[in-house]
PDB file of C-alpha atoms in Angstrom:
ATOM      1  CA  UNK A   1       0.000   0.000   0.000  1.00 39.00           C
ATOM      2  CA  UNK A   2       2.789   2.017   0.491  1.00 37.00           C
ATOM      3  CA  UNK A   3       4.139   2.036  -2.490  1.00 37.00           C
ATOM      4  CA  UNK A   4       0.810   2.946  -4.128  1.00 36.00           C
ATOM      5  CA  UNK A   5       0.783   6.113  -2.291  1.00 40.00           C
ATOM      6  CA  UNK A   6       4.586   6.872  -2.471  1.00 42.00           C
ATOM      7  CA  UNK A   7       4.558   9.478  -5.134  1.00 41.00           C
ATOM      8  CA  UNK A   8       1.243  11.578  -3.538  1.00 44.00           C
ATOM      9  CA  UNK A   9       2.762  11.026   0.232  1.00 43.00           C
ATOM     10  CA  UNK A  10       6.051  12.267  -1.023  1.00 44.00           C
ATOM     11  CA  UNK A  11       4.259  15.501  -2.381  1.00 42.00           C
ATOM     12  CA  UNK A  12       2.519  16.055   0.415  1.00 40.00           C
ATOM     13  CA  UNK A  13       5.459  15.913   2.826  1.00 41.00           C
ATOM     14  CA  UNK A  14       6.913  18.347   0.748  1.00 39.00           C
ATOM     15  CA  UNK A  15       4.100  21.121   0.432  1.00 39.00           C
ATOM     16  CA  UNK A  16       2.648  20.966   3.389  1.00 37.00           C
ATOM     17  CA  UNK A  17       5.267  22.038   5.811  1.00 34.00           C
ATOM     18  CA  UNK A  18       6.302  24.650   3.347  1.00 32.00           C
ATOM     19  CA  UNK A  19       2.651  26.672   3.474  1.00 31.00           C
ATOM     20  CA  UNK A  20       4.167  28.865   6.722  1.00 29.00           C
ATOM     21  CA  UNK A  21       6.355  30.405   3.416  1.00 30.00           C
ATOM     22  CA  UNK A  22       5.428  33.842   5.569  1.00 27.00           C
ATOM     23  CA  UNK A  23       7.293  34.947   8.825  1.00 29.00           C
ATOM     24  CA  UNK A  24       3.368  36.803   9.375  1.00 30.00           C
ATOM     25  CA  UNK A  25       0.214  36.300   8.909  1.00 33.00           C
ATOM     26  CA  UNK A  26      -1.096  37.110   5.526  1.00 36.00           C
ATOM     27  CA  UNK A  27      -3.803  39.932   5.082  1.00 36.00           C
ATOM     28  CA  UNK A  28      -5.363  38.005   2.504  1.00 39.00           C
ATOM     29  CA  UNK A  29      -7.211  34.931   3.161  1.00 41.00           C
ATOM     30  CA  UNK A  30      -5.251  31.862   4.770  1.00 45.00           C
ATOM     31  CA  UNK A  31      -5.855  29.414   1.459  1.00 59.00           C
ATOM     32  CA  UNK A  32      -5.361  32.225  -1.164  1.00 71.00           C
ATOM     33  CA  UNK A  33      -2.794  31.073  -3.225  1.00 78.00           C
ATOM     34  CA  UNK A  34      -1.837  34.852  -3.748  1.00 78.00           C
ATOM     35  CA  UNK A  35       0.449  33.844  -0.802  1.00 81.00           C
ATOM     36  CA  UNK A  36       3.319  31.170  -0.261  1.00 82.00           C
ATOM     37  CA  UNK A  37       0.867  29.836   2.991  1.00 78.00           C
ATOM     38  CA  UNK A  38      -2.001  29.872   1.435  1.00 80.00           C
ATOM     39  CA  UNK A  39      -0.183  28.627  -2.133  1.00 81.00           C
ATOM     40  CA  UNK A  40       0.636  25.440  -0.055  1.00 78.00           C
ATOM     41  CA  UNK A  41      -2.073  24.765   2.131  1.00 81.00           C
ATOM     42  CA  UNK A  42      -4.429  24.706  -1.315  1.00 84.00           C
ATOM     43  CA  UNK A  43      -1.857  22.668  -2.654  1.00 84.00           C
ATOM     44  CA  UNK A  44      -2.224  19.915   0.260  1.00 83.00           C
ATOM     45  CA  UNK A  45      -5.862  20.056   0.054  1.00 86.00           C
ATOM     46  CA  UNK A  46      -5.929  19.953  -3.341  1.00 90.00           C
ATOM     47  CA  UNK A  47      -3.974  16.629  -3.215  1.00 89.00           C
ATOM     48  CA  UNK A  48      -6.344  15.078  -0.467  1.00 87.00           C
ATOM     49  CA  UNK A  49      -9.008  15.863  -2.771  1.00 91.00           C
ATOM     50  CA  UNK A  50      -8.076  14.512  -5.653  1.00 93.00           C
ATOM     51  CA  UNK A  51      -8.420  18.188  -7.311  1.00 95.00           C
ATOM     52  CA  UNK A  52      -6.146  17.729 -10.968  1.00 96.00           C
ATOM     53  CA  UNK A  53      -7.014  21.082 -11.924  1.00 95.00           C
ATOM     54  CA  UNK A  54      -5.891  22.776  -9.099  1.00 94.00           C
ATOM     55  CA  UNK A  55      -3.054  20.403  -8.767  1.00 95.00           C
ATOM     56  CA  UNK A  56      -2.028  21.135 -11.957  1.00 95.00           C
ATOM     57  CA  UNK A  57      -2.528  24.998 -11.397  1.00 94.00           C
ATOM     58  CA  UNK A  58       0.085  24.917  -8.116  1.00 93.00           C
ATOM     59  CA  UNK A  59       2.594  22.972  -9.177  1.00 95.00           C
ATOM     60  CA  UNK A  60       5.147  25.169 -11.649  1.00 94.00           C
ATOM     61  CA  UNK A  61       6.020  22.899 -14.600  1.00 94.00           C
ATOM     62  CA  UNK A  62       8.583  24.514 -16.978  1.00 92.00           C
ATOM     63  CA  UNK A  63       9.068  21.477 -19.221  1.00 92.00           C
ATOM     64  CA  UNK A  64       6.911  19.263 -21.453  1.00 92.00           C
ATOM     65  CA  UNK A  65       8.848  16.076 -19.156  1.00 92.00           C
ATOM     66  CA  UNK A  66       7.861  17.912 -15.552  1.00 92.00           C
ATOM     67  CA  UNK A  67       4.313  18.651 -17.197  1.00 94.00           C
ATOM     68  CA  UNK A  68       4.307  14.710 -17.593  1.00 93.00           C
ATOM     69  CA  UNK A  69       4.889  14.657 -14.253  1.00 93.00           C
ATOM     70  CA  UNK A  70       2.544  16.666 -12.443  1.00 94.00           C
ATOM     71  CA  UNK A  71      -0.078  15.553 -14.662  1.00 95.00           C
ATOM     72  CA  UNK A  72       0.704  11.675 -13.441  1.00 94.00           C
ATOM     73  CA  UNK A  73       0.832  12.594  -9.621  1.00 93.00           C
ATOM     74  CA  UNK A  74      -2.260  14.487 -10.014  1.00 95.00           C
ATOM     75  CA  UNK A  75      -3.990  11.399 -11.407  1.00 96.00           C
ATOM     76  CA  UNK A  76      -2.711   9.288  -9.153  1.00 94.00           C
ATOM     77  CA  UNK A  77      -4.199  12.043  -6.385  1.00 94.00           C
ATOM     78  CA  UNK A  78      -7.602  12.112  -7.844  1.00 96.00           C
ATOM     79  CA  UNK A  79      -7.499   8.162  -7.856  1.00 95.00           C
ATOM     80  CA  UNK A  80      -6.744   7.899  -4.274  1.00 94.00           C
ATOM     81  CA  UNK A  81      -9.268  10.280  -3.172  1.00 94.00           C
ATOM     82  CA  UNK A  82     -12.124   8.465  -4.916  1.00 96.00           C
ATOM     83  CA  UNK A  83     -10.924   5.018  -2.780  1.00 96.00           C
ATOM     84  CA  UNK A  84     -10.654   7.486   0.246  1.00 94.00           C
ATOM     85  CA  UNK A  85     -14.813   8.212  -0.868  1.00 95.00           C
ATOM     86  CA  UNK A  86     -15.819   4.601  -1.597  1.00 97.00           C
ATOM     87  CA  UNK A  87     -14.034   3.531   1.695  1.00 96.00           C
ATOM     88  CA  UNK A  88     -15.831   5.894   3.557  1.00 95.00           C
ATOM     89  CA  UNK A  89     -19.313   5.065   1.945  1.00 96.00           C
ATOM     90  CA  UNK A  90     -18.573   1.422   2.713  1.00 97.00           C
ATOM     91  CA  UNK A  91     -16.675   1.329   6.225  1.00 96.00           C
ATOM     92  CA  UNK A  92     -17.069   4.615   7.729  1.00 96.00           C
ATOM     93  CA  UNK A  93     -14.276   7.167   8.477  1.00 92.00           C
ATOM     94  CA  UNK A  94     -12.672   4.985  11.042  1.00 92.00           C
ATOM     95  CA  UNK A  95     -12.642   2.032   8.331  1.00 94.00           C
ATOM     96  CA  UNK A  96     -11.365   3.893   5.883  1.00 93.00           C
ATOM     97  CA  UNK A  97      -8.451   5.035   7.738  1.00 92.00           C
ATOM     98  CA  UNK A  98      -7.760   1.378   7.516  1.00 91.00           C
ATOM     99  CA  UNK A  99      -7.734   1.352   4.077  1.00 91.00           C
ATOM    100  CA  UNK A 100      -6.092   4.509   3.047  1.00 87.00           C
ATOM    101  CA  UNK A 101      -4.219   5.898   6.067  1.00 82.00           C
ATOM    102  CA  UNK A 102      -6.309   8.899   9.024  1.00 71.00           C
ATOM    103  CA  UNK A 103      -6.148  11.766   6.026  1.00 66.00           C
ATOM    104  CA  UNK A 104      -7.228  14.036   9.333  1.00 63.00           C
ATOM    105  CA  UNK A 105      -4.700  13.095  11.390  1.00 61.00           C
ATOM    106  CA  UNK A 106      -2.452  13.617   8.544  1.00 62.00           C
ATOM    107  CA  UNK A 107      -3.818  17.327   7.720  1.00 61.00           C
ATOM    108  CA  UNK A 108      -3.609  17.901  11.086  1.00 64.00           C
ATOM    109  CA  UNK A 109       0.472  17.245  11.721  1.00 69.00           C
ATOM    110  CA  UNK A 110       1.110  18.924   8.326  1.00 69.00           C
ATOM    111  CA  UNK A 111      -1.068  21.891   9.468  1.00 64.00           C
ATOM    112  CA  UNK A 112       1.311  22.010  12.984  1.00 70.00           C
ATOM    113  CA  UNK A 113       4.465  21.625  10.631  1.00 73.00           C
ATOM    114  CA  UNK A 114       2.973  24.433   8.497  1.00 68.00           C
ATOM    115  CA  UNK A 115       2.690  26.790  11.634  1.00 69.00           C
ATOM    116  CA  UNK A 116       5.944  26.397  12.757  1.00 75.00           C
ATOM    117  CA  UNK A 117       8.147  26.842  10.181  1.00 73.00           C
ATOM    118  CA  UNK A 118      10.309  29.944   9.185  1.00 80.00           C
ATOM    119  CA  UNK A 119      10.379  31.467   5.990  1.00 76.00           C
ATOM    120  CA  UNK A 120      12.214  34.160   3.801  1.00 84.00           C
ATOM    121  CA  UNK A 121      10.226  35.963   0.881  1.00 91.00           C
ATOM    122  CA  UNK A 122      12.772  37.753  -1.552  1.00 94.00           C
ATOM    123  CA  UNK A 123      11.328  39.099  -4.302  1.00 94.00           C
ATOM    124  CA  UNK A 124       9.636  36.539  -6.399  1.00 95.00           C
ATOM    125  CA  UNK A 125      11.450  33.867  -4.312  1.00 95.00           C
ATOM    126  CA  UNK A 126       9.864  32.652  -0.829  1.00 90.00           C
ATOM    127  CA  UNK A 127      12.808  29.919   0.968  1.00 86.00           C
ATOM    128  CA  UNK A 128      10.885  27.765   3.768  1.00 77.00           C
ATOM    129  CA  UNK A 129      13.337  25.953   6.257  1.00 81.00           C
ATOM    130  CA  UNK A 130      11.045  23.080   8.569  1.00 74.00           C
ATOM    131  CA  UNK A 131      12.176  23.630  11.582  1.00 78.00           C
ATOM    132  CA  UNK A 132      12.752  19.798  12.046  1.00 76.00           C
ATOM    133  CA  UNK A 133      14.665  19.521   8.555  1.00 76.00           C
ATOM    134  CA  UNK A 134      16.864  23.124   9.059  1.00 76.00           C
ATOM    135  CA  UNK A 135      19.226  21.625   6.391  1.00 77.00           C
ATOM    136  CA  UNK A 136      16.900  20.874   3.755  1.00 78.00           C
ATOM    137  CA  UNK A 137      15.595  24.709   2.498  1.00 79.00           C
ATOM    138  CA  UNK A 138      12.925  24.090   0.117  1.00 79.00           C
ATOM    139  CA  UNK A 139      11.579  26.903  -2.559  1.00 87.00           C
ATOM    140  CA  UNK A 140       8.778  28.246  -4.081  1.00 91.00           C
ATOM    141  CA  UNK A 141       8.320  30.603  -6.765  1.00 95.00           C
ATOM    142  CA  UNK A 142       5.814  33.571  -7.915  1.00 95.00           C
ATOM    143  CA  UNK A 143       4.298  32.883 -11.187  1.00 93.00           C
ATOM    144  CA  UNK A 144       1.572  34.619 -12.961  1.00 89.00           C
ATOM    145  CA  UNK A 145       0.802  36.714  -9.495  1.00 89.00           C
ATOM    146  CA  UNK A 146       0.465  32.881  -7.626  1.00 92.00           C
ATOM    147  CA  UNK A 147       2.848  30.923  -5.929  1.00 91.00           C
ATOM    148  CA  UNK A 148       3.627  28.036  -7.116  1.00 94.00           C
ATOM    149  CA  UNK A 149       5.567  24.460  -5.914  1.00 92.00           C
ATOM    150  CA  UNK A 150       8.345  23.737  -9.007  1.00 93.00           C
ATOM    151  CA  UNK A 151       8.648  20.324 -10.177  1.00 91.00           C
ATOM    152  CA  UNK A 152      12.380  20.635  -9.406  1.00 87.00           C
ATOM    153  CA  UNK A 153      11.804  20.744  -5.913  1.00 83.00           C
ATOM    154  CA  UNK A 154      10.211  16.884  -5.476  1.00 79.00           C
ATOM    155  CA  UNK A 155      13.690  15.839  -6.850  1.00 78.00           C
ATOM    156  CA  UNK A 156      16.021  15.199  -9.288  1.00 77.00           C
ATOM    157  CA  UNK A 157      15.503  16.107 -13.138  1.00 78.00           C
ATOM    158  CA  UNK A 158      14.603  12.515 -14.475  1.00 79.00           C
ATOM    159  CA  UNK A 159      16.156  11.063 -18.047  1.00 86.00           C
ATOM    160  CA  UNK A 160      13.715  10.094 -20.173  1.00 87.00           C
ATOM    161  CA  UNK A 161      14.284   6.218 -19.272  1.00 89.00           C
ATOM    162  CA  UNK A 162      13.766   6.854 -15.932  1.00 89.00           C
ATOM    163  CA  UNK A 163      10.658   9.345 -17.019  1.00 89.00           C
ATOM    164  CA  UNK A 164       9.008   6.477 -18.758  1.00 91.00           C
ATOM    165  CA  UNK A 165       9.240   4.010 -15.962  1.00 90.00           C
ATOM    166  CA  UNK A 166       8.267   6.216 -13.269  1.00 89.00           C
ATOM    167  CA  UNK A 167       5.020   6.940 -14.995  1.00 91.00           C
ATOM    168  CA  UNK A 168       4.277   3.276 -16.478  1.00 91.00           C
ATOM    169  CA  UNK A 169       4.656   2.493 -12.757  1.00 90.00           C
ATOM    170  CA  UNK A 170       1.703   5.101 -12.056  1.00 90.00           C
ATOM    171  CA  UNK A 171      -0.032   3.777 -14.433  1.00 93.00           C
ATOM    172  CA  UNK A 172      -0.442   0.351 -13.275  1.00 92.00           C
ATOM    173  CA  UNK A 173      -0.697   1.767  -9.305  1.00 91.00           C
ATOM    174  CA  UNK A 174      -3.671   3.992 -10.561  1.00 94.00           C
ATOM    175  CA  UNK A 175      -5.108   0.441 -12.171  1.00 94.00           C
ATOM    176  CA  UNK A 176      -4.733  -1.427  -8.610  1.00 94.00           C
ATOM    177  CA  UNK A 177      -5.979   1.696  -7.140  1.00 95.00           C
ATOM    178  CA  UNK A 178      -9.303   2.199  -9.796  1.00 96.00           C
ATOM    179  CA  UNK A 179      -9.861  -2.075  -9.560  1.00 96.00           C
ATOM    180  CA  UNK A 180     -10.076  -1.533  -5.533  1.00 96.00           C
ATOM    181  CA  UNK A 181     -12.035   1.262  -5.398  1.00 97.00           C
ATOM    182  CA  UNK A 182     -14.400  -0.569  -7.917  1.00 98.00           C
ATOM    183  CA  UNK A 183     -14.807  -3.763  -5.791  1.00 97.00           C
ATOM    184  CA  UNK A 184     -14.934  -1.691  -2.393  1.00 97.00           C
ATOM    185  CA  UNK A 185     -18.218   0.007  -4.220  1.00 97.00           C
ATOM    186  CA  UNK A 186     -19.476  -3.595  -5.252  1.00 97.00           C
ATOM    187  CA  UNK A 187     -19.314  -4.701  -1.711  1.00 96.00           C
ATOM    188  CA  UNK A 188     -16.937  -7.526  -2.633  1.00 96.00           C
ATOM    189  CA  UNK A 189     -14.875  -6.744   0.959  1.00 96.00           C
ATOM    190  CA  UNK A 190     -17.026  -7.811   3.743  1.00 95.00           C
ATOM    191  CA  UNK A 191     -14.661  -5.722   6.002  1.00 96.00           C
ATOM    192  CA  UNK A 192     -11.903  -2.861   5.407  1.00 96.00           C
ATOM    193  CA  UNK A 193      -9.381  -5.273   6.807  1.00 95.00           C
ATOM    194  CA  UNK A 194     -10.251  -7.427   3.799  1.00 96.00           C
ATOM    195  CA  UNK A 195     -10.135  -4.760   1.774  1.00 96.00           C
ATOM    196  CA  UNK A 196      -6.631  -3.102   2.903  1.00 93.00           C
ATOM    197  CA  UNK A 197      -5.246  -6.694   2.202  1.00 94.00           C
ATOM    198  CA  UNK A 198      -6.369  -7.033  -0.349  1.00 94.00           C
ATOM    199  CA  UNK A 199      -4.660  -3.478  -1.786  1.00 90.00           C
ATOM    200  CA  UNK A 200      -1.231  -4.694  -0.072  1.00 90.00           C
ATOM    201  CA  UNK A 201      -1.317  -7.658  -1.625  1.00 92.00           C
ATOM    202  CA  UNK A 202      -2.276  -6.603  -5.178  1.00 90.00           C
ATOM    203  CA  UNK A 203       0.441  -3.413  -4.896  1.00 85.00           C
ATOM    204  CA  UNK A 204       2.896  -5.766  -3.954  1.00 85.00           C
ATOM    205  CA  UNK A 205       2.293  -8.196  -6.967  1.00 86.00           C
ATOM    206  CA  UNK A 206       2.086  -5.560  -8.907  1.00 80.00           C
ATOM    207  CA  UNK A 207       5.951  -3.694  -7.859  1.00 75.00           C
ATOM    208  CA  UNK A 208       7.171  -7.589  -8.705  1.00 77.00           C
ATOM    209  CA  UNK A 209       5.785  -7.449 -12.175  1.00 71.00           C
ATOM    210  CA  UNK A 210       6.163  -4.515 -13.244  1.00 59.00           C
ATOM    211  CA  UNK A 211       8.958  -4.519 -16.142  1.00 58.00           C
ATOM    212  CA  UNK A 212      12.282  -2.271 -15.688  1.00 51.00           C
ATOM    213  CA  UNK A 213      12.673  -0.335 -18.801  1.00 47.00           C
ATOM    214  CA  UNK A 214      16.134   1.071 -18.107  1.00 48.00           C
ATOM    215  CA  UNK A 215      18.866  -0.540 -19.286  1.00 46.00           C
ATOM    216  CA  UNK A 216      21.369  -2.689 -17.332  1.00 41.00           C
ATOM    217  CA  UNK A 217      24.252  -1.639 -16.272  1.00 43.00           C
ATOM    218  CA  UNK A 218      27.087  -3.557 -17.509  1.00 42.00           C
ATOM    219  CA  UNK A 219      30.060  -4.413 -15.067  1.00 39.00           C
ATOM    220  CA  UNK A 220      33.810  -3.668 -15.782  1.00 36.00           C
TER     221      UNK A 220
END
């Protein structure tokens, strides 16, 4: 299961911390992306809810290959918040924090992490230090009067090998992800025990299958 959620759970770590991108309050309001906070805090809700359009509005994509990108982890977003709504139809909150992981709990230890952290706005330029990761600044960037998340900061410039696998590996996560959701609205899991093992299991099978399409390396 948690490799399924890998790519949105790595976003979110990311932008949620960095929404305090203002040493004081803003005059605007809290979520208005006119601000670094509220740029970030939209962002995190906006990946809880499975919103692609305002996913894809947040996130500042300056190639065609980090447009691939964002447009992937926004899918994969929207996917998980429709399993988040069948779970909840089927089990209740409580069950489907068994399923997909206590989204409240998790809002409410990014929203803490939000608060506290310190933040420099220079220019067009707003640097966020967490205050439990000092050494790792993170940045966001004005764009079109918004801020904005870039794609370079949720890692390393991919080459187009590596491109191609990380999104065929999406794409059959978003499958296991859309099958489950399915079934879970079919009543085929009497419980949402059955049904989180049943997602383990199926993620699982499907990280063992799932083809490399880089090439080997060669020894000396």
């Amino acid at each position: 299961m948690q490799l399924v959620r890998r790519t949105v759970l790595a976003v979110l770590a990311l932008v949620a911390p960095l929404a305090a991108a203002q040493q004081t309050r803003p005059t605007t309001a809290p979520d208005d992306p006119a601000t670094p906070r509220g740029a970030l805090r939209t962002l995190n809700q906006a990946m809880r809810d499975g919103n692609v359009a305002a996913i894809r509005q947040l996130f500042l994509a300056t190639t065609p290959s980090e447009a691939r990108m964002v447009d992937a982890d926004a899918a994969m977003a929207a996917a998980l918040a429709r399993l988040r709504t069948a779970a909840v139809e089927a089990y209740g909150p409580r069950g489907a924090d068994l399923v997909t992981g206590d989204t409240d709990a998790g809002a409410a230890d990014s929203s803490a992490r939000i608060d506290s952290a310190d933040v420099v706005v220079t220019g067009d330029v707003a640097t966020v230090v967490y205050r439990d990761e000092k050494d790792s600044p993170f940045v966001l960037k004005r764009s079109g009067g918004q801020w904005k998340v870039p794609v370079t900061q949720l890692g390393k410039p991919l080459d187009p090998a590596a491109l191609d696998e990380r999104l065929a590996d999406l794409v059959v996560q978003r499958k296991v992800v859309q099958e489950l959701t399915d079934q879970i609205r079919q009543k085929k899991f009497a419980t949402a025990e059955e049904a989180r093992q049943a997602w383990r299991t199926r993620i699982l099978q499907a990280a063992t299958s799932q083809p490399t399409t880089r090439p080997v390396q060669q020894g000396p």
